[in-house]
């Protein structure tokens, strides 16, 4: 599929049926797979043959969809996980262990922040957070001898900062570690981080890739470019024998292109079992078939809503990287030439009360803990996800009480703007 454009890959990537085979991808709704001899199955357990034996580790439906996403991102291999959180954790833990250190952008998804700052800290893995806007000197100063990975989000949820991926890739590579990017909000249609130097790309496929609020899922894509053997001392899990597989050394046996995803599948999936169900993989694939058609519309609606909001008196400020006044406008022009996504955030002058009145008055846009759906939805962090904080703490965290995050869906933009207009009128 590599010769085709991203649009064609969205529709037909990952699966080319043979004569008389199903046109749509089959759902292999089976926990296990049959073999004629014990030896044939034994070869799978020894990693000497490729095939399926138990859906906790791998399933053919999932592999079709993972292959499509690898093609979209320009990676060498990919695997699906049960959620975006599972993808982040497994990608981190595949190369980090007790005593490891991670450098991460500070403006990342709250769930990932908690995972790194609280849960993984309990496993002895520490993270230093740096501003996405830090200088190269500040970034380089965050590294330690035991740093194994650099992490950031292309467009951060919910801060909407846009990452200078090349700056982070340069720092990572000069310290001999890979760069991992969560590309959930941009999707490969609007940005392919591997082209800018990223080594591993993750997604919550729950968001735009699925796009219809139907199936939870995640994915890990490996660029296949990082030379683990050249930094063998840092990554013993990939470069020394795995006793749980009769001493296989992943980086030697599967090379740069296959080592990361093979280890993640046969070792971490085996032990943690955060597998996506084949039915969810099928739903995800339906979403991917129209991703290249939907993303431009999400961007068009996000841009129109952001511009409208900017012209209203009730609004203190609007964050959207497609606005020339936005702090990330220039960075976005480089990394997101076709636009970013449909998520806009804005602060109402009237604070918490105004946000509440505004949201309660909306008719089309629903109040939901979700983003990146075909249907427009919105959230006031102060009264929901950040409820435990007082107004002072909210301000310090960059989510003032009057902040609303609106995820623009695929409706007609004139209808969305009319809905927003009448809801803003209700504040007065
Ligand atoms: C939602 C989200 C996640 C977590 O994904 P789930 O599928 O909800 O587990 C991770 N990263 C980003 C950027 C997200 O928006």
XYZ file of C-alpha atoms and ligand atoms in Angstrom:
443
model
C 0.000 0.000 0.000
C 2.993 2.328 0.407
C 2.639 3.669 -3.141
C -0.871 5.015 -2.455
C -1.929 8.291 -0.838
C -3.150 8.438 2.747
C -6.750 8.721 1.506
C -6.551 5.391 -0.281
C -4.770 3.775 2.662
C -7.638 4.847 4.959
C -10.097 2.993 2.735
C -8.161 -0.079 1.600
C -5.044 -0.361 3.792
C -4.261 -3.490 5.781
C -6.442 -5.905 3.843
C -6.477 -7.169 0.255
C -8.909 -10.068 -0.106
C -8.129 -12.938 -2.448
C -10.481 -14.469 -5.002
C -13.890 -15.201 -3.447
C -12.884 -13.860 -0.022
C -15.018 -11.363 1.965
C -14.792 -7.739 0.770
C -15.226 -6.392 4.311
C -12.735 -7.546 6.937
C -13.866 -10.719 8.737
C -14.427 -10.642 12.503
C -12.503 -13.601 13.925
C -14.674 -13.887 17.023
C -12.656 -16.786 18.442
C -10.599 -17.005 21.599
C -8.420 -19.778 20.242
C -7.146 -21.424 17.030
C -6.848 -25.076 15.974
C -3.676 -27.004 15.046
C -3.115 -30.488 13.549
C -0.106 -31.326 15.694
C 1.347 -30.278 19.004
C 4.627 -29.492 17.242
C 2.924 -26.990 14.906
C 1.589 -25.113 17.918
C 4.854 -25.514 19.799
C 6.663 -23.651 17.016
C 4.369 -20.672 17.669
C 5.231 -20.729 21.374
C 8.937 -20.779 20.455
C 8.404 -17.756 18.159
C 9.791 -19.911 15.328
C 6.576 -19.717 13.274
C 4.013 -16.919 12.947
C 0.341 -17.595 13.501
C -2.389 -17.356 16.119
C -3.095 -19.490 19.140
C -4.909 -17.344 21.708
C -6.707 -14.002 21.259
C -5.249 -12.514 24.458
C -1.986 -12.132 22.517
C -3.070 -11.675 18.912
C -6.117 -11.986 16.663
C -6.286 -11.801 12.828
C -9.002 -9.076 12.776
C -6.946 -6.871 15.090
C -3.828 -7.452 13.009
C -5.571 -6.316 9.801
C -6.579 -3.043 11.472
C -3.176 -2.596 13.149
C -1.521 -3.081 9.755
C -3.723 -0.343 8.246
C -2.773 2.080 11.025
C 0.933 1.214 10.594
C 0.542 2.086 6.893
C -1.221 5.368 7.750
C 1.517 6.437 10.170
C 4.367 5.163 7.979
C 5.508 2.644 10.601
C 6.915 -0.881 10.299
C 4.528 -2.623 12.729
C 1.612 -1.914 15.067
C -0.630 -3.523 17.661
C -4.075 -2.709 18.996
C -4.829 -2.378 22.697
C -8.067 -2.282 24.686
C -7.817 1.493 25.309
C -5.584 4.503 24.761
C -4.412 4.196 28.363
C -3.331 0.594 27.749
C -1.417 1.716 24.631
C 0.440 4.417 26.584
C 1.294 2.125 29.481
C 2.440 -0.771 27.304
C 4.540 1.464 25.064
C 6.233 3.010 28.136
C 6.710 -0.277 29.950
C 8.053 -2.088 26.887
C 11.351 -0.193 27.264
C 11.223 1.131 30.841
C 11.600 -0.792 34.088
C 12.113 -0.062 37.769
C 14.902 2.542 37.928
C 14.146 4.096 34.524
C 13.428 7.774 33.855
C 11.202 9.477 31.261
C 11.203 13.076 29.965
C 7.657 14.194 29.087
C 5.894 17.334 27.970
C 3.892 18.824 30.859
C 0.799 19.537 28.740
C -0.423 15.997 28.137
C -3.726 14.198 28.648
C -4.668 14.017 32.346
C -4.888 10.214 32.284
C -1.355 9.936 30.900
C -0.104 12.517 33.421
C -1.531 10.421 36.280
C -0.113 7.223 34.792
C 3.385 8.714 34.714
C 3.294 10.918 37.807
C 1.483 8.590 40.223
C 1.081 4.987 39.059
C 4.361 4.404 37.241
C 6.230 6.259 39.986
C 5.062 3.478 42.324
C 6.785 1.018 39.959
C 10.054 2.935 40.331
C 9.805 4.756 36.989
C 10.223 8.528 37.382
C 9.194 11.297 34.984
C 10.507 14.833 34.588
C 7.930 17.151 33.011
C 9.080 19.989 30.772
C 7.066 22.739 29.113
C 6.392 21.981 25.432
C 7.672 25.511 24.786
C 10.979 25.019 26.656
C 14.300 25.959 25.073
C 16.670 23.260 23.792
C 18.886 23.930 26.834
C 16.009 23.380 29.268
C 15.020 20.221 27.420
C 18.534 18.797 27.420
C 18.900 19.590 31.141
C 15.957 17.276 31.933
C 17.860 14.136 30.822
C 19.564 11.773 33.278
C 21.848 8.762 32.802
C 18.821 6.481 33.252
C 16.511 8.337 30.808
C 14.933 5.818 28.414
C 12.298 7.776 26.539
C 10.942 11.217 25.579
C 7.164 11.691 25.324
C 4.727 14.369 24.118
C 1.402 14.900 22.303
C 1.168 16.391 18.788
C -1.848 18.465 19.902
C -2.302 18.198 23.654
C -5.656 17.240 25.180
C -7.079 19.533 26.567
C -4.382 22.264 26.549
C -4.276 22.352 22.697
C -0.547 23.157 22.710
C 1.196 22.042 19.501
C 4.501 20.211 19.956
C 7.672 21.144 18.085
C 8.287 17.471 17.251
C 11.679 18.047 15.588
C 12.992 19.846 18.686
C 11.978 16.928 20.904
C 13.292 14.312 18.409
C 16.660 16.039 18.217
C 17.050 16.112 22.005
C 15.937 12.473 22.346
C 18.285 11.189 19.656
C 21.265 13.178 20.894
C 20.814 11.343 24.217
C 20.422 7.948 22.495
C 16.725 7.451 23.378
C 13.555 7.214 21.242
C 10.804 9.837 20.941
C 7.241 8.642 21.532
C 4.328 10.785 20.347
C 0.634 10.497 21.232
C -0.956 11.521 17.913
C -4.607 11.104 18.986
C -5.902 14.618 18.210
C -4.069 15.216 14.914
C -4.488 11.686 13.476
C -2.168 10.536 10.650
C -4.397 12.417 8.204
C -3.187 15.769 9.597
C 0.257 14.873 10.976
C 2.581 11.877 10.733
C 5.086 12.288 13.586
C 7.405 9.581 12.182
C 8.149 11.903 9.243
C 9.424 14.460 11.809
C 11.622 12.030 13.735
C 9.298 10.176 16.139
C 10.169 6.524 16.809
C 6.944 5.308 18.420
C 3.427 6.685 17.880
C 0.403 5.953 20.078
C -3.293 6.744 19.810
C -6.446 6.556 21.764
C -8.423 5.161 18.807
C -11.517 5.920 20.921
C -11.310 9.470 19.549
C -11.130 10.512 15.855
C -10.031 7.126 14.480
C -13.237 5.491 15.684
C -14.903 8.875 15.384
C -18.424 7.830 16.329
C -18.157 7.348 20.088
C -18.732 3.626 19.565
C -15.651 1.633 20.545
C -12.895 2.106 23.118
C -9.403 1.261 21.889
C -5.750 2.160 21.467
C -2.840 1.466 19.128
C 0.958 1.464 19.282
C 2.935 2.000 16.053
C 6.679 1.462 15.757
C 8.606 3.426 13.126
C 11.103 0.553 12.960
C 13.983 3.043 12.887
C 15.431 3.079 16.395
C 18.639 1.037 16.693
C 18.177 -0.760 20.030
C 21.427 -2.711 19.618
C 23.400 0.536 19.285
C 22.139 1.447 22.791
C 22.065 -2.101 24.139
C 23.008 -1.122 27.703
C 19.880 1.066 28.016
C 17.376 -1.494 26.694
C 18.216 -4.923 28.149
C 14.606 -6.069 27.618
C 15.137 -5.889 23.858
C 18.845 -6.628 23.603
C 19.413 -9.510 26.062
C 17.763 -12.967 26.142
C 14.161 -13.237 27.423
C 14.048 -16.243 29.751
C 10.284 -16.498 29.336
C 10.863 -17.372 25.628
C 13.803 -19.790 25.892
C 16.309 -16.983 25.637
C 15.153 -15.128 22.512
C 16.774 -11.696 22.022
C 14.100 -9.561 20.323
C 16.390 -6.973 18.697
C 18.542 -9.723 17.155
C 15.781 -12.065 16.018
C 13.239 -9.490 14.792
C 15.506 -6.556 13.859
C 14.790 -2.829 14.117
C 11.482 -3.203 12.253
C 9.974 -5.950 14.376
C 11.566 -6.037 17.827
C 9.460 -3.439 19.668
C 6.004 -4.657 18.626
C 6.935 -8.362 18.850
C 8.139 -7.974 22.438
C 5.118 -5.856 23.331
C 2.771 -8.520 21.897
C 4.319 -11.766 23.077
C 5.503 -10.540 26.465
C 3.337 -7.626 27.665
C 0.040 -8.716 26.063
C 0.654 -12.227 27.344
C 1.217 -10.918 30.875
C -1.207 -7.960 31.055
C -3.861 -9.028 28.541
C -5.161 -5.573 27.570
C -6.376 -6.828 24.201
C -8.932 -5.039 22.043
C -11.886 -7.259 21.171
C -12.058 -8.217 17.467
C -15.517 -6.667 17.304
C -14.157 -3.295 18.465
C -11.360 -3.638 15.903
C -14.018 -4.087 13.207
C -15.839 -0.926 14.363
C -12.527 0.924 14.455
C -11.881 -0.089 10.857
C -15.256 1.312 9.767
C -14.185 4.611 11.333
C -10.791 4.531 9.610
C -12.443 4.054 6.208
C -13.761 7.643 6.406
C -11.064 9.290 8.582
C -9.627 11.251 5.626
C -13.131 12.542 4.757
C -14.106 13.404 8.334
C -10.941 15.186 9.525
C -11.160 18.101 7.045
C -14.783 18.668 8.167
C -13.839 18.601 11.864
C -11.145 21.174 11.076
C -13.512 23.339 9.011
C -16.080 23.373 11.831
C -13.445 23.973 14.523
C -12.011 26.901 12.574
C -15.442 28.464 11.937
C -16.506 28.102 15.577
C -13.161 29.490 16.848
C -13.448 32.533 14.553
C -17.039 33.161 15.604
C -16.242 32.897 19.313
C -13.356 35.334 18.936
C -15.792 37.990 17.757
C -18.124 37.719 20.760
C -17.954 40.065 23.768
C -18.687 37.328 26.312
C -15.422 35.540 25.462
C -12.138 36.332 27.203
C -9.943 34.254 24.887
C -10.079 31.357 22.413
C -7.394 28.650 22.014
C -7.234 27.119 18.540
C -4.025 26.730 16.564
C -5.790 27.702 13.324
C -6.296 31.293 14.606
C -3.505 33.706 13.557
C -3.612 35.145 17.099
C -2.934 31.732 18.683
C 0.413 31.094 20.365
C 0.838 27.893 18.318
C -0.205 29.276 14.913
C 3.337 29.192 13.458
C 4.256 25.743 14.841
C 0.917 24.437 13.573
C 1.594 25.806 10.070
C 4.681 23.584 9.968
C 3.341 20.370 11.506
C -0.385 20.713 10.686
C -0.552 22.382 7.263
C -4.087 21.047 6.673
C -5.300 22.047 10.140
C -5.257 20.293 13.488
C -8.572 18.981 14.782
C -12.091 20.000 15.781
C -11.402 20.736 19.436
C -11.589 24.405 20.472
C -11.263 25.731 23.984
C -12.396 29.136 25.192
C -12.823 31.055 28.423
C -16.005 32.912 29.285
C -15.580 36.280 31.017
C -18.361 35.401 33.446
C -16.444 32.438 34.896
C -18.068 29.291 36.244
C -21.630 30.668 36.326
C -21.457 31.870 32.723
C -20.021 28.529 31.570
C -22.879 26.732 33.304
C -25.582 28.962 31.784
C -23.968 28.717 28.356
C -23.675 24.935 28.369
C -27.161 24.348 29.760
C -28.581 26.529 26.959
C -26.911 24.576 24.128
C -29.296 22.466 22.071
C -27.084 20.634 19.544
C -23.883 20.372 21.547
C -24.195 17.835 24.360
C -22.402 17.908 27.707
C -20.120 14.855 27.699
C -16.770 13.559 28.951
C -15.693 12.887 25.411
C -14.061 14.519 22.415
C -13.477 13.776 18.753
C -16.944 12.433 18.072
C -19.133 12.951 14.980
C -21.562 14.788 17.310
C -20.511 18.093 18.865
C -19.930 17.909 22.603
C -18.542 20.119 25.327
C -17.219 20.070 28.856
C -16.497 22.600 31.612
C -13.407 21.135 33.369
C -14.061 23.224 36.516
C -17.360 21.503 37.225
C -16.354 18.007 36.027
C -12.843 16.624 35.402
C -11.132 19.253 37.640
C -13.958 19.527 40.171
C -11.716 18.978 43.204
C -9.832 22.262 42.533
C -10.822 25.728 43.766
C -10.800 28.758 41.436
C -7.211 29.716 42.340
C -5.911 26.194 41.691
C -7.841 26.034 38.416
C -6.211 29.227 37.210
C -2.746 27.937 38.093
C -3.403 24.698 36.195
C -4.342 26.659 33.062
C -8.004 25.633 33.233
C -9.809 28.698 34.638
C -13.350 28.205 35.970
C -14.902 29.732 32.841
C -13.080 27.435 30.416
C -15.164 25.358 28.029
C -13.679 22.658 25.789
C -15.815 22.165 22.728
C -15.281 19.269 20.327
C -16.814 20.285 17.008
C -18.448 17.369 15.240
C -19.553 16.858 11.659
C -22.809 18.856 11.723
C -23.347 21.911 9.498
C -21.193 24.742 10.839
C -24.013 27.291 10.425
C -26.180 25.224 12.779
C -23.354 24.903 15.313
C -22.714 28.653 15.266
C -26.417 29.431 15.612
C -26.577 27.109 18.624
C -23.528 28.770 20.216
C -24.943 32.240 19.462
C -28.240 31.600 21.243
C -26.438 30.007 24.208
C -24.131 33.026 24.554
C -27.180 35.308 24.388
C -28.590 33.399 27.369
C -25.707 34.608 29.578
C -26.744 38.269 29.324
C -8.516 9.921 25.554
C -7.033 10.030 25.426
C -6.188 9.038 25.943
C -6.733 7.837 26.696
O -7.444 7.031 25.838
P -8.647 6.031 26.300
O -9.014 5.379 25.023
O -9.714 6.873 26.914
O -8.033 5.082 27.284
C -4.835 9.178 25.755
N -4.314 10.243 25.107
C -5.098 11.228 24.608
C -4.482 12.378 23.904
C -6.474 11.156 24.746
O -7.253 12.141 24.253
